[in-house]
């Protein structure tokens, strides 16, 4: 009965180490996705410290590759030192992921205030040229999120670009994709996206933070199971003189 339990623990542990390798790739992908998305929305969210959870997630993902290798070798060879190191590293990574979750919630709560304080300035900097970073950012967001203006398309009336243009039109990025002959004229509001961009940018950034939080929570749970199995193997190996080796089938006297 004891051997059945220990063999099951070792089997689960080897399987979990394979999952760690897959998890490493997923975590690195999530972190990279946050960086790429931040680059698209950085004009609306100036606090670069928001990227701290993403940096930690990528670091954890890289470390998980190494952890998976250590775990597999330690489990198959049944090295007490290797398994102990495996448990300690997993514990440190687990604590790190808890920190990521906490930071994720903190910065998620700050998103709305950050966007609210910066979005008006970004729209005032718009000049309609593709060479201007602020203009590219606004056009990108309006096309991607299907929005126009801060709260609605009428917000463009208060911008310097609208006043200087004097053509009663908003940027073409405000035009609905289904309208082929849209000129951005405010005399045809039905051609324009009715929803403002501020709420949608906040929603998008909060979604990104939730990806980081859920990824950290999911893999923290897997690591808890890994630590539990490793501890079972370690304790059994220490106390059972007839413990059977997984790779040799021999026994300790």
Coordinates of N, CA and C in Angstrom, one line a residue:
X1 N 0.8 -1.2 0.0 CA 0.0 0.0 0.0 C 0.9 1.3 0.0
X2 N 1.9 1.2 0.9 CA 2.8 2.4 0.9 C 3.6 2.6 -0.4
X3 N 4.0 1.4 -1.0 CA 4.7 1.5 -2.3 C 3.8 2.1 -3.4
X4 N 2.6 1.7 -3.3 CA 1.6 2.2 -4.3 C 1.5 3.7 -4.2
X5 N 1.4 4.2 -3.0 CA 1.3 5.6 -2.7 C 2.5 6.4 -3.2
X6 N 3.7 5.8 -2.9 CA 4.9 6.6 -3.2 C 5.1 6.5 -4.7
X7 N 4.8 5.4 -5.4 CA 4.9 5.3 -6.8 C 4.0 6.3 -7.5
X8 N 2.8 6.4 -7.0 CA 1.8 7.4 -7.5 C 2.3 8.8 -7.4
X9 N 2.9 9.1 -6.2 CA 3.5 10.4 -6.0 C 4.6 10.8 -7.0
X10 N 5.5 9.8 -7.2 CA 6.6 10.0 -8.2 C 6.0 10.1 -9.6
X11 N 5.0 9.3 -9.9 CA 4.4 9.5 -11.3 C 3.8 10.8 -11.5
X12 N 3.0 11.3 -10.5 CA 2.4 12.6 -10.6 C 3.5 13.7 -10.6
X13 N 4.6 13.5 -9.9 CA 5.6 14.5 -9.8 C 6.3 14.6 -11.2
X14 N 6.6 13.5 -11.8 CA 7.2 13.5 -13.2 C 6.2 14.2 -14.1
X15 N 5.0 13.9 -14.0 CA 4.0 14.5 -14.9 C 3.9 16.0 -14.7
X16 N 3.9 16.4 -13.4 CA 3.9 17.8 -13.1 C 5.1 18.6 -13.6
X17 N 6.2 18.0 -13.6 CA 7.4 18.6 -14.2 C 7.3 18.9 -15.7
X18 N 6.6 18.0 -16.4 CA 6.3 18.2 -17.8 C 5.4 19.4 -17.9
X19 N 4.4 19.4 -17.0 CA 3.5 20.6 -17.0 C 4.2 21.9 -16.8
X20 N 5.2 21.8 -15.9 CA 6.0 23.0 -15.6 C 6.7 23.6 -16.9
X21 N 7.1 22.7 -17.7 CA 7.7 23.2 -19.0 C 6.7 23.8 -19.9
X22 N 5.5 23.3 -19.9 CA 4.4 23.9 -20.7 C 4.0 25.2 -20.0
X23 N 4.0 25.2 -18.7 CA 3.6 26.4 -18.0 C 4.6 27.5 -18.2
X24 N 5.9 27.2 -18.3 CA 6.9 28.2 -18.5 C 6.7 28.9 -19.8
X25 N 6.3 28.1 -20.9 CA 6.1 28.7 -22.2 C 4.8 29.6 -22.1
X26 N 3.8 29.2 -21.4 CA 2.6 30.0 -21.3 C 2.8 31.3 -20.5
X27 N 3.6 31.2 -19.4 CA 3.9 32.4 -18.6 C 4.7 33.4 -19.4
X28 N 5.7 32.9 -20.1 CA 6.5 33.8 -21.0 C 5.6 34.5 -22.0
X29 N 4.7 33.7 -22.6 CA 3.8 34.3 -23.6 C 2.9 35.4 -23.0
X30 N 2.3 35.1 -21.8 CA 1.5 36.1 -21.1 C 2.3 37.3 -20.8
X31 N 3.5 37.2 -20.3 CA 4.3 38.3 -20.0 C 4.7 39.1 -21.3
X32 N 5.0 38.4 -22.3 CA 5.3 39.1 -23.6 C 4.0 39.8 -24.2
X33 N 2.9 39.2 -24.0 CA 1.6 39.8 -24.4 C 1.3 41.1 -23.7
X34 N 1.6 41.1 -22.4 CA 1.5 42.4 -21.6 C 2.4 43.5 -22.1
X35 N 3.6 43.1 -22.4 CA 4.6 44.1 -22.9 C 4.1 44.7 -24.3
X36 N 3.7 43.8 -25.2 CA 3.3 44.2 -26.5 C 2.0 45.1 -26.4
X37 N 1.1 44.7 -25.6 CA -0.1 45.5 -25.4 C 0.2 46.8 -24.8
X38 N 1.1 46.8 -23.8 CA 1.4 48.1 -23.1 C 2.1 49.1 -24.2
X39 N 2.8 48.5 -25.1 CA 3.4 49.4 -26.1 C 2.4 50.1 -27.0
X40 N 1.2 49.4 -27.2 CA 0.2 50.0 -28.0 C -0.6 51.0 -27.2
X41 N -0.7 50.9 -25.8 CA -1.5 51.7 -25.0 C -0.7 52.6 -24.1
X42 N 0.7 52.7 -24.3 CA 1.5 53.4 -23.3 C 1.2 54.8 -23.2
X43 N 0.7 55.4 -24.2 CA 0.4 56.9 -24.2 C -0.8 57.1 -23.2
X44 N -1.6 56.1 -23.0 CA -2.8 56.3 -22.1 C -2.5 55.9 -20.7
X45 N -1.3 55.2 -20.5 CA -1.0 54.7 -19.2 C 0.5 54.9 -19.0
X46 N 0.9 55.9 -18.2 CA 2.3 56.4 -18.2 C 3.1 55.7 -17.1
X47 N 2.4 55.0 -16.2 CA 3.1 54.3 -15.1 C 3.8 53.0 -15.5
X48 N 5.1 53.1 -15.8 CA 5.8 51.9 -16.3 C 5.9 50.8 -15.2
X49 N 5.7 51.2 -13.9 CA 5.7 50.2 -12.9 C 4.6 49.1 -13.0
X50 N 3.7 49.4 -13.9 CA 2.6 48.5 -14.2 C 3.2 47.2 -14.8
X51 N 4.4 47.4 -15.5 CA 5.0 46.2 -16.1 C 5.7 45.3 -15.2
X52 N 5.8 45.7 -13.9 CA 6.5 44.8 -12.9 C 6.0 43.4 -12.9
X53 N 4.6 43.3 -12.8 CA 4.1 41.9 -12.8 C 4.5 41.1 -14.0
X54 N 4.5 41.8 -15.2 CA 4.8 41.1 -16.4 C 6.3 40.6 -16.4
X55 N 7.2 41.5 -15.9 CA 8.6 41.2 -15.8 C 8.8 40.0 -14.9
X56 N 8.1 40.0 -13.8 CA 8.2 38.9 -12.8 C 7.7 37.6 -13.4
X57 N 6.5 37.7 -14.2 CA 6.0 36.5 -14.8 C 6.9 35.9 -15.8
X58 N 7.6 36.7 -16.6 CA 8.6 36.2 -17.6 C 9.7 35.5 -16.8
X59 N 10.2 36.2 -15.8 CA 11.3 35.6 -15.0 C 10.9 34.2 -14.4
X60 N 9.7 34.2 -13.9 CA 9.2 32.9 -13.3 C 9.1 31.8 -14.4
X61 N 8.6 32.2 -15.5 CA 8.5 31.3 -16.7 C 9.8 30.7 -17.1
X62 N 10.8 31.6 -17.1 CA 12.2 31.1 -17.4 C 12.7 30.2 -16.4
X63 N 12.4 30.5 -15.1 CA 12.9 29.7 -14.0 C 12.2 28.3 -14.0
X64 N 10.9 28.3 -14.5 CA 10.2 27.0 -14.5 C 10.8 26.0 -15.4
X65 N 11.4 26.5 -16.5 CA 12.1 25.5 -17.4 C 13.2 24.8 -16.6
X66 N 14.0 25.6 -15.8 CA 15.0 25.0 -15.0 C 14.4 24.1 -13.9
X67 N 13.4 24.5 -13.3 CA 12.7 23.7 -12.2 C 12.2 22.4 -12.8
X68 N 11.6 22.4 -13.9 CA 11.2 21.2 -14.5 C 12.3 20.2 -14.8
X69 N 13.4 20.7 -15.2 CA 14.6 19.8 -15.4 C 15.1 19.3 -14.1
X70 N 15.2 20.1 -13.1 CA 15.7 19.7 -11.8 C 14.7 18.6 -11.2
X71 N 13.5 18.9 -11.3 CA 12.4 18.0 -10.8 C 12.4 16.7 -11.4
X72 N 12.5 16.6 -12.7 CA 12.5 15.4 -13.5 C 13.8 14.5 -13.1
X73 N 14.9 15.1 -13.1 CA 16.2 14.4 -12.7 C 16.1 13.9 -11.3
X74 N 15.7 14.8 -10.4 CA 15.7 14.5 -9.0 C 14.7 13.4 -8.7
X75 N 13.5 13.4 -9.4 CA 12.5 12.4 -9.2 C 12.9 11.0 -9.7
X76 N 13.5 11.0 -10.9 CA 13.9 9.7 -11.5 C 15.0 9.1 -10.8
X77 N 16.0 10.0 -10.4 CA 17.2 9.5 -9.7 C 16.9 9.3 -8.2
X78 N 15.8 9.9 -7.8 CA 15.4 9.9 -6.4 C 16.4 10.4 -5.4
X79 N 17.0 11.6 -5.9 CA 18.0 12.2 -5.1 C 17.4 13.1 -4.0
X80 N 17.8 12.8 -2.7 CA 17.2 13.5 -1.6 C 17.6 15.0 -1.7
X81 N 18.8 15.3 -2.0 CA 19.3 16.6 -2.2 C 18.6 17.4 -3.3
X82 N 18.4 16.6 -4.4 CA 17.8 17.2 -5.6 C 16.3 17.5 -5.3
X83 N 15.6 16.6 -4.6 CA 14.2 16.8 -4.3 C 14.0 18.0 -3.3
X84 N 15.0 18.0 -2.3 CA 14.9 19.1 -1.3 C 15.1 20.5 -2.0
X85 N 16.1 20.5 -2.9 CA 16.3 21.8 -3.7 C 15.1 22.1 -4.5
X86 N 14.5 21.1 -5.1 CA 13.3 21.3 -5.9 C 12.1 21.9 -5.1
X87 N 11.9 21.4 -3.9 CA 10.9 21.9 -3.0 C 11.2 23.4 -2.6
X88 N 12.4 23.6 -2.3 CA 12.8 25.0 -1.9 C 12.6 26.0 -3.0
X89 N 13.0 25.6 -4.2 CA 12.9 26.5 -5.4 C 11.4 26.7 -5.7
X90 N 10.6 25.7 -5.6 CA 9.2 25.8 -5.9 C 8.5 26.7 -4.9
X91 N 9.0 26.6 -3.6 CA 8.4 27.5 -2.6 C 8.7 28.9 -2.8
X92 N 9.9 29.2 -3.3 CA 10.3 30.6 -3.6 C 9.5 31.1 -4.8
X93 N 9.4 30.3 -5.8 CA 8.6 30.7 -7.0 C 7.1 30.9 -6.6
X94 N 6.6 30.0 -5.7 CA 5.2 30.2 -5.2 C 5.0 31.5 -4.5
X95 N 6.0 31.9 -3.7 CA 5.9 33.2 -3.0 C 6.0 34.3 -4.0
X96 N 6.8 34.2 -5.0 CA 6.9 35.2 -6.0 C 5.6 35.4 -6.8
X97 N 4.9 34.3 -7.1 CA 3.7 34.3 -7.8 C 2.6 35.0 -6.9
X98 N 2.7 34.8 -5.6 CA 1.7 35.4 -4.7 C 2.0 37.0 -4.8
X99 N 3.2 37.4 -4.9 CA 3.6 38.8 -5.0 C 3.0 39.3 -6.3
X100 N 3.1 38.5 -7.4 CA 2.6 39.0 -8.7 C 1.1 39.2 -8.6
X101 N 0.4 38.3 -7.9 CA -1.1 38.4 -7.8 C -1.4 39.7 -7.0
X102 N -0.7 40.0 -5.9 CA -0.9 41.2 -5.1 C -0.6 42.5 -6.0
X103 N 0.5 42.5 -6.7 CA 0.9 43.6 -7.5 C -0.1 43.8 -8.6
X104 N -0.6 42.7 -9.2 CA -1.6 42.7 -10.3 C -2.9 43.4 -9.8
X105 N -3.3 43.1 -8.6 CA -4.5 43.7 -8.1 C -4.3 45.2 -7.8
X106 N -3.1 45.5 -7.3 CA -2.8 46.9 -6.9 C -2.8 47.8 -8.2
X107 N -2.1 47.3 -9.2 CA -2.0 48.1 -10.4 C -3.3 48.1 -11.2
X108 N -4.1 47.0 -11.1 CA -5.4 46.9 -11.8 C -6.3 48.0 -11.2
X109 N -6.2 48.3 -9.9 CA -7.0 49.3 -9.3 C -6.6 50.7 -9.7
X110 N -5.4 50.9 -10.1 CA -4.9 52.2 -10.5 C -5.1 52.5 -11.9
X111 N -5.5 51.6 -12.7 CA -5.7 51.8 -14.2 C -6.6 52.9 -14.5
X112 N -7.8 52.9 -13.9 CA -8.8 54.0 -14.2 C -8.3 55.4 -14.0
X113 N -7.6 55.6 -12.8 CA -7.1 56.9 -12.5 C -6.0 57.3 -13.4
X114 N -5.1 56.4 -13.8 CA -4.0 56.7 -14.7 C -4.5 57.1 -16.1
X115 N -5.5 56.3 -16.6 CA -6.0 56.7 -17.9 C -6.8 58.0 -17.9
X116 N -7.5 58.2 -16.8 CA -8.3 59.4 -16.7 C -7.4 60.7 -16.7
X117 N -6.3 60.5 -16.0 CA -5.4 61.7 -15.9 C -4.5 62.0 -17.1
X118 N -4.4 61.0 -18.0 CA -3.5 61.2 -19.2 C -4.3 61.3 -20.5
X119 N -5.5 60.7 -20.7 CA -6.1 60.6 -22.0 C -6.4 61.9 -22.6
X120 N -6.8 62.9 -21.8 CA -7.1 64.2 -22.3 C -5.9 64.9 -23.0
X121 N -4.7 64.7 -22.4 CA -3.5 65.3 -22.9 C -3.1 64.6 -24.2
X122 N -3.4 63.3 -24.3 CA -3.0 62.5 -25.5 C -3.9 63.0 -26.7
X123 N -5.2 63.2 -26.4 CA -6.1 63.7 -27.5 C -5.7 65.1 -27.9
X124 N -5.2 65.9 -27.0 CA -4.8 67.3 -27.3 C -3.6 67.3 -28.1
X125 N -2.7 66.3 -28.0 CA -1.5 66.2 -28.8 C -1.7 65.7 -30.2
X126 N -2.9 65.2 -30.5 CA -3.2 64.7 -31.8 C -3.0 65.7 -32.9
X127 N -2.3 65.3 -34.0 CA -2.1 66.3 -35.1 C -2.5 65.6 -36.5
X128 N -2.9 64.3 -36.4 CA -3.4 63.7 -37.7 C -2.3 63.1 -38.6
X129 N -1.0 63.2 -38.2 CA 0.0 62.7 -39.0 C 0.5 61.3 -38.5
X130 N 0.9 60.5 -39.5 CA 1.3 59.1 -39.1 C 2.7 59.1 -38.4
X131 N 3.4 60.2 -38.6 CA 4.8 60.3 -37.9 C 4.7 60.6 -36.4
X132 N 3.6 61.1 -36.0 CA 3.4 61.5 -34.6 C 2.9 60.3 -33.8
X133 N 3.7 60.0 -32.7 CA 3.4 58.8 -31.9 C 2.0 58.9 -31.2
X134 N 1.6 60.1 -30.7 CA 0.3 60.2 -30.1 C -0.8 60.0 -31.1
X135 N -0.6 60.5 -32.3 CA -1.7 60.4 -33.3 C -1.8 58.9 -33.7
X136 N -0.7 58.2 -33.9 CA -0.7 56.8 -34.2 C -1.4 56.0 -33.1
X137 N -1.1 56.4 -31.9 CA -1.7 55.6 -30.8 C -3.2 55.8 -30.7
X138 N -3.7 57.0 -30.9 CA -5.1 57.3 -30.9 C -5.8 56.6 -32.1
X139 N -5.3 56.7 -33.3 CA -5.9 56.0 -34.4 C -5.9 54.5 -34.2
X140 N -4.9 54.0 -33.7 CA -4.8 52.5 -33.4 C -5.9 52.1 -32.5
X141 N -6.0 52.8 -31.3 CA -7.0 52.5 -30.3 C -8.4 52.6 -30.9
X142 N -8.7 53.7 -31.6 CA -10.0 53.9 -32.1 C -10.4 52.8 -33.1
X143 N -9.5 52.4 -33.9 CA -9.8 51.3 -34.9 C -9.9 50.0 -34.2
X144 N -9.0 49.7 -33.2 CA -9.0 48.4 -32.6 C -10.2 48.2 -31.6
X145 N -10.6 49.3 -30.9 CA -11.6 49.2 -29.9 C -13.0 49.7 -30.4
X146 N -13.0 50.2 -31.6 CA -14.2 50.7 -32.2 C -14.9 51.8 -31.4
X147 N -14.1 52.8 -31.1 CA -14.5 53.9 -30.3 C -14.1 55.2 -31.0
X148 N -14.6 56.3 -30.4 CA -14.3 57.6 -31.0 C -14.4 58.7 -29.8
X149 N -13.3 59.4 -29.7 CA -13.2 60.4 -28.6 C -13.0 59.8 -27.2
X150 N -13.1 60.7 -26.2 CA -12.8 60.2 -24.9 C -14.1 59.5 -24.3
X151 N -15.2 60.3 -24.4 CA -16.5 59.7 -23.9 C -17.4 59.4 -25.1
X152 N -17.3 60.2 -26.1 CA -18.0 60.0 -27.4 C -17.4 60.9 -28.5
X153 N -17.8 60.8 -29.7 CA -17.2 61.6 -30.8 C -17.2 63.1 -30.6
X154 N -18.2 63.6 -29.8 CA -18.3 65.1 -29.6 C -17.1 65.6 -28.9
X155 N -16.3 64.8 -28.2 CA -15.1 65.3 -27.5 C -14.1 65.8 -28.4
X156 N -14.1 65.4 -29.7 CA -13.1 65.9 -30.6 C -13.3 67.4 -30.9
X157 N -14.5 68.0 -30.6 CA -14.7 69.4 -30.8 C -13.8 70.3 -29.9
X158 N -13.4 69.7 -28.8 CA -12.6 70.5 -27.8 C -11.1 70.3 -28.1
X159 N -10.7 69.6 -29.1 CA -9.2 69.3 -29.3 C -8.7 70.4 -30.2
X160 N -7.4 70.6 -30.1 CA -6.7 71.6 -30.9 C -6.7 71.2 -32.4
X161 N -6.6 69.9 -32.7 CA -6.6 69.5 -34.1 C -8.0 69.8 -34.7
X162 N -9.1 69.6 -34.1 CA -10.4 69.9 -34.6 C -10.6 71.4 -34.9
X163 N -10.1 72.2 -33.9 CA -10.3 73.7 -34.0 C -9.5 74.2 -35.2
X164 N -8.3 73.7 -35.3 CA -7.4 74.2 -36.4 C -7.8 73.7 -37.8
X165 N -8.4 72.5 -37.8 CA -8.8 71.9 -39.1 C -10.0 72.6 -39.7
X166 N -11.0 73.1 -38.8 CA -12.2 73.8 -39.2 C -13.0 73.1 -40.3
X167 N -13.1 71.8 -40.3 CA -13.9 71.1 -41.3 C -15.0 70.3 -40.7
X168 N -15.2 70.5 -39.4 CA -16.3 69.8 -38.7 C -16.2 68.3 -38.8
X169 N -15.0 67.8 -38.8 CA -14.8 66.3 -39.0 C -13.9 65.8 -37.9
X170 N -14.1 64.5 -37.6 CA -13.2 63.8 -36.7 C -12.3 62.9 -37.5
X171 N -11.2 62.3 -36.9 CA -10.3 61.4 -37.7 C -11.1 60.3 -38.3
X172 N -10.5 59.8 -39.4 CA -11.2 58.7 -40.1 C -11.1 57.4 -39.3
X173 N -10.3 57.3 -38.3 CA -10.2 56.1 -37.4 C -11.5 56.0 -36.6
X174 N -12.3 57.1 -36.6 CA -13.6 57.1 -35.9 C -14.7 56.4 -36.7
X175 N -14.4 56.2 -38.0 CA -15.4 55.7 -38.9 C -15.7 54.2 -38.7
X176 N -16.9 53.8 -38.7 CA -17.3 52.4 -38.6 C -16.7 51.6 -39.8
X177 N -16.2 50.4 -39.5 CA -15.6 49.6 -40.6 C -16.6 49.2 -41.7
X178 N -17.8 49.2 -41.4 CA -18.8 48.8 -42.4 C -19.2 50.0 -43.3
X179 N -18.8 51.2 -43.0 CA -19.1 52.4 -43.9 C -17.9 52.6 -44.8
X180 N -18.2 52.5 -46.1 CA -17.1 52.6 -47.1 C -16.8 54.0 -47.5
X181 N -17.8 54.9 -47.4 CA -17.6 56.3 -47.9 C -17.6 57.3 -46.7
X182 N -17.2 56.9 -45.6 CA -17.1 57.7 -44.4 C -16.0 58.8 -44.5
X183 N -16.4 60.0 -44.2 CA -15.4 61.1 -44.3 C -15.1 61.7 -42.9
X184 N -15.8 61.1 -41.9 CA -15.5 61.6 -40.5 C -16.3 62.8 -40.1
X185 N -17.2 63.2 -41.0 CA -18.0 64.4 -40.8 C -19.0 64.2 -39.6
X186 N -19.1 65.3 -38.8 CA -20.0 65.2 -37.6 C -21.4 65.4 -38.1
X187 N -21.6 65.8 -39.3 CA -23.0 65.9 -39.9 C -23.6 64.6 -40.2
X188 N -22.8 63.5 -40.1 CA -23.2 62.1 -40.3 C -22.8 61.3 -39.2
X189 N -23.3 61.5 -38.0 CA -22.9 60.8 -36.8 C -23.1 59.3 -36.9
X190 N -24.1 58.9 -37.7 CA -24.3 57.4 -37.9 C -23.2 56.7 -38.4
X191 N -22.2 57.4 -39.1 CA -21.0 56.7 -39.7 C -19.9 56.5 -38.6
X192 N -20.1 57.1 -37.5 CA -19.0 57.1 -36.5 C -19.3 56.1 -35.3
X193 N -18.2 55.7 -34.7 CA -18.4 54.8 -33.5 C -19.0 55.7 -32.4
X194 N -20.1 55.2 -31.8 CA -20.8 56.1 -30.8 C -20.1 56.0 -29.4
X195 N -19.3 55.0 -29.1 CA -18.8 54.8 -27.8 C -17.4 55.5 -27.6
X196 N -17.2 56.1 -26.5 CA -15.9 56.7 -26.2 C -14.8 55.7 -25.9
X197 N -13.5 56.2 -26.0 CA -12.4 55.2 -25.8 C -11.9 55.1 -24.4
X198 N -12.2 56.0 -23.5 CA -11.6 55.9 -22.2 C -12.1 54.7 -21.4
X199 N -13.4 54.4 -21.4 CA -13.9 53.2 -20.7 C -13.4 51.9 -21.4
X200 N -13.2 51.9 -22.7 CA -12.8 50.7 -23.3 C -11.3 50.5 -23.1
X201 N -10.5 51.5 -23.1 CA -9.1 51.4 -22.8 C -8.9 50.9 -21.3
X202 N -9.6 51.4 -20.4 CA -9.6 51.0 -19.0 C -9.9 49.5 -18.9
X203 N -11.0 49.1 -19.6 CA -11.5 47.7 -19.6 C -10.4 46.8 -20.2
X204 N -9.7 47.2 -21.3 CA -8.7 46.4 -21.9 C -7.5 46.2 -21.0
X205 N -7.1 47.3 -20.4 CA -5.9 47.2 -19.5 C -6.2 46.4 -18.3
X206 N -7.4 46.5 -17.8 CA -7.8 45.6 -16.6 C -7.9 44.2 -17.0
X207 N -8.3 43.9 -18.2 CA -8.3 42.5 -18.7 C -6.9 41.9 -18.8
X208 N -6.0 42.7 -19.2 CA -4.6 42.3 -19.3 C -4.0 41.9 -17.9
X209 N -4.3 42.8 -17.0 CA -3.9 42.5 -15.6 C -4.5 41.2 -15.1
X210 N -5.8 41.0 -15.4 CA -6.4 39.8 -15.0 C -5.8 38.5 -15.6
X211 N -5.3 38.6 -16.8 CA -4.6 37.5 -17.5 C -3.4 37.2 -16.6
X212 N -2.6 38.2 -16.2 CA -1.5 38.0 -15.4 C -1.8 37.3 -14.0
X213 N -2.9 37.8 -13.4 CA -3.3 37.3 -12.1 C -3.8 35.9 -12.2
X214 N -4.6 35.6 -13.2 CA -5.1 34.2 -13.3 C -4.0 33.2 -13.7
X215 N -3.1 33.7 -14.5 CA -1.9 32.8 -14.9 C -1.1 32.5 -13.6
X216 N -0.8 33.5 -12.8 CA 0.0 33.3 -11.6 C -0.8 32.4 -10.6
X217 N -2.1 32.6 -10.5 CA -2.9 31.8 -9.5 C -2.9 30.3 -10.0
X218 N -3.1 30.1 -11.3 CA -3.2 28.7 -11.8 C -2.0 27.9 -11.6
X219 N -0.8 28.6 -11.9 CA 0.4 27.8 -11.8 C 0.9 27.8 -10.4
X220 N 0.5 28.7 -9.5 CA 0.8 28.6 -8.1 C 0.1 27.3 -7.5
X221 N -1.1 27.0 -8.0 CA -1.8 25.8 -7.5 C -1.1 24.6 -8.0
X222 N -0.6 24.6 -9.2 CA 0.1 23.4 -9.7 C 1.4 23.2 -8.9
X223 N 2.1 24.3 -8.6 CA 3.3 24.2 -7.8 C 3.0 23.7 -6.4
X224 N 1.9 24.0 -5.8 CA 1.5 23.5 -4.5 C 1.5 22.0 -4.6
X225 N 0.8 21.5 -5.6 CA 0.7 20.0 -5.8 C 2.1 19.4 -6.0
X226 N 3.0 20.1 -6.7 CA 4.3 19.6 -7.0 C 5.1 19.5 -5.7
X227 N 5.0 20.6 -4.8 CA 5.7 20.5 -3.5 C 5.2 19.4 -2.6
X228 N 3.8 19.2 -2.7 CA 3.2 18.1 -1.8 C 3.8 16.8 -2.3
X229 N 3.8 16.5 -3.6 CA 4.3 15.2 -4.0 C 5.8 15.0 -3.7
X230 N 6.6 16.1 -3.9 CA 8.0 16.0 -3.6 C 8.2 15.7 -2.1
X231 N 7.4 16.3 -1.2 CA 7.5 16.1 0.2 C 7.2 14.7 0.6
X232 N 6.1 14.1 -0.1 CA 5.7 12.7 0.1 C 6.9 11.8 -0.2
X233 N 7.5 12.0 -1.4 CA 8.6 11.2 -1.8 C 9.8 11.3 -0.8
X234 N 10.1 12.5 -0.4 CA 11.2 12.8 0.5 C 11.0 12.1 1.9
X235 N 9.8 12.3 2.4 CA 9.5 11.7 3.7 C 9.5 10.2 3.7
X236 N 9.0 9.6 2.6 CA 8.9 8.1 2.5 C 10.3 7.6 2.3
X237 N 11.1 8.3 1.6 CA 12.5 7.8 1.3 C 13.3 7.8 2.6
X238 N 13.0 8.8 3.5 CA 13.8 9.0 4.7 C 13.4 7.9 5.8
X239 N 12.1 7.5 5.8 CA 11.6 6.7 6.8 C 11.5 5.2 6.5
X240 N 11.4 4.9 5.2 CA 11.2 3.5 4.8 C 12.5 2.8 4.4
X241 N 13.0 1.9 5.1 CA 14.3 1.2 4.8 C 14.1 0.3 3.6
X242 N 12.9 -0.1 3.3 CA 12.7 -1.0 2.1 C 12.2 -0.2 0.9
X243 N 12.5 1.1 0.9 CA 12.1 2.0 -0.2 C 12.6 1.5 -1.6
X244 N 11.8 1.3 -2.6 CA 12.2 0.8 -3.9 C 12.5 1.9 -4.8
X245 N 13.7 1.7 -5.4 CA 14.1 2.7 -6.4 C 13.3 2.6 -7.7
X246 N 13.0 3.8 -8.3 CA 12.1 3.8 -9.5 C 12.8 3.2 -10.7
X247 N 14.1 3.5 -10.8 CA 14.8 3.2 -12.1 C 15.6 1.9 -12.0
X248 N 15.8 1.4 -10.8 CA 16.6 0.1 -10.7 C 15.9 -1.1 -10.2
X249 N 14.8 -0.8 -9.5 CA 14.0 -1.9 -8.9 C 14.7 -2.5 -7.7
X250 N 15.8 -1.9 -7.2 CA 16.5 -2.4 -6.1 C 15.9 -1.8 -4.8
X251 N 16.4 -2.3 -3.7 CA 16.0 -1.8 -2.4 C 17.1 -1.4 -1.5
X252 N 16.8 -0.5 -0.6 CA 17.8 -0.1 0.4 C 17.7 -1.1 1.6
X253 N 18.8 -1.5 2.1 CA 18.8 -2.4 3.3 C 18.6 -1.6 4.5

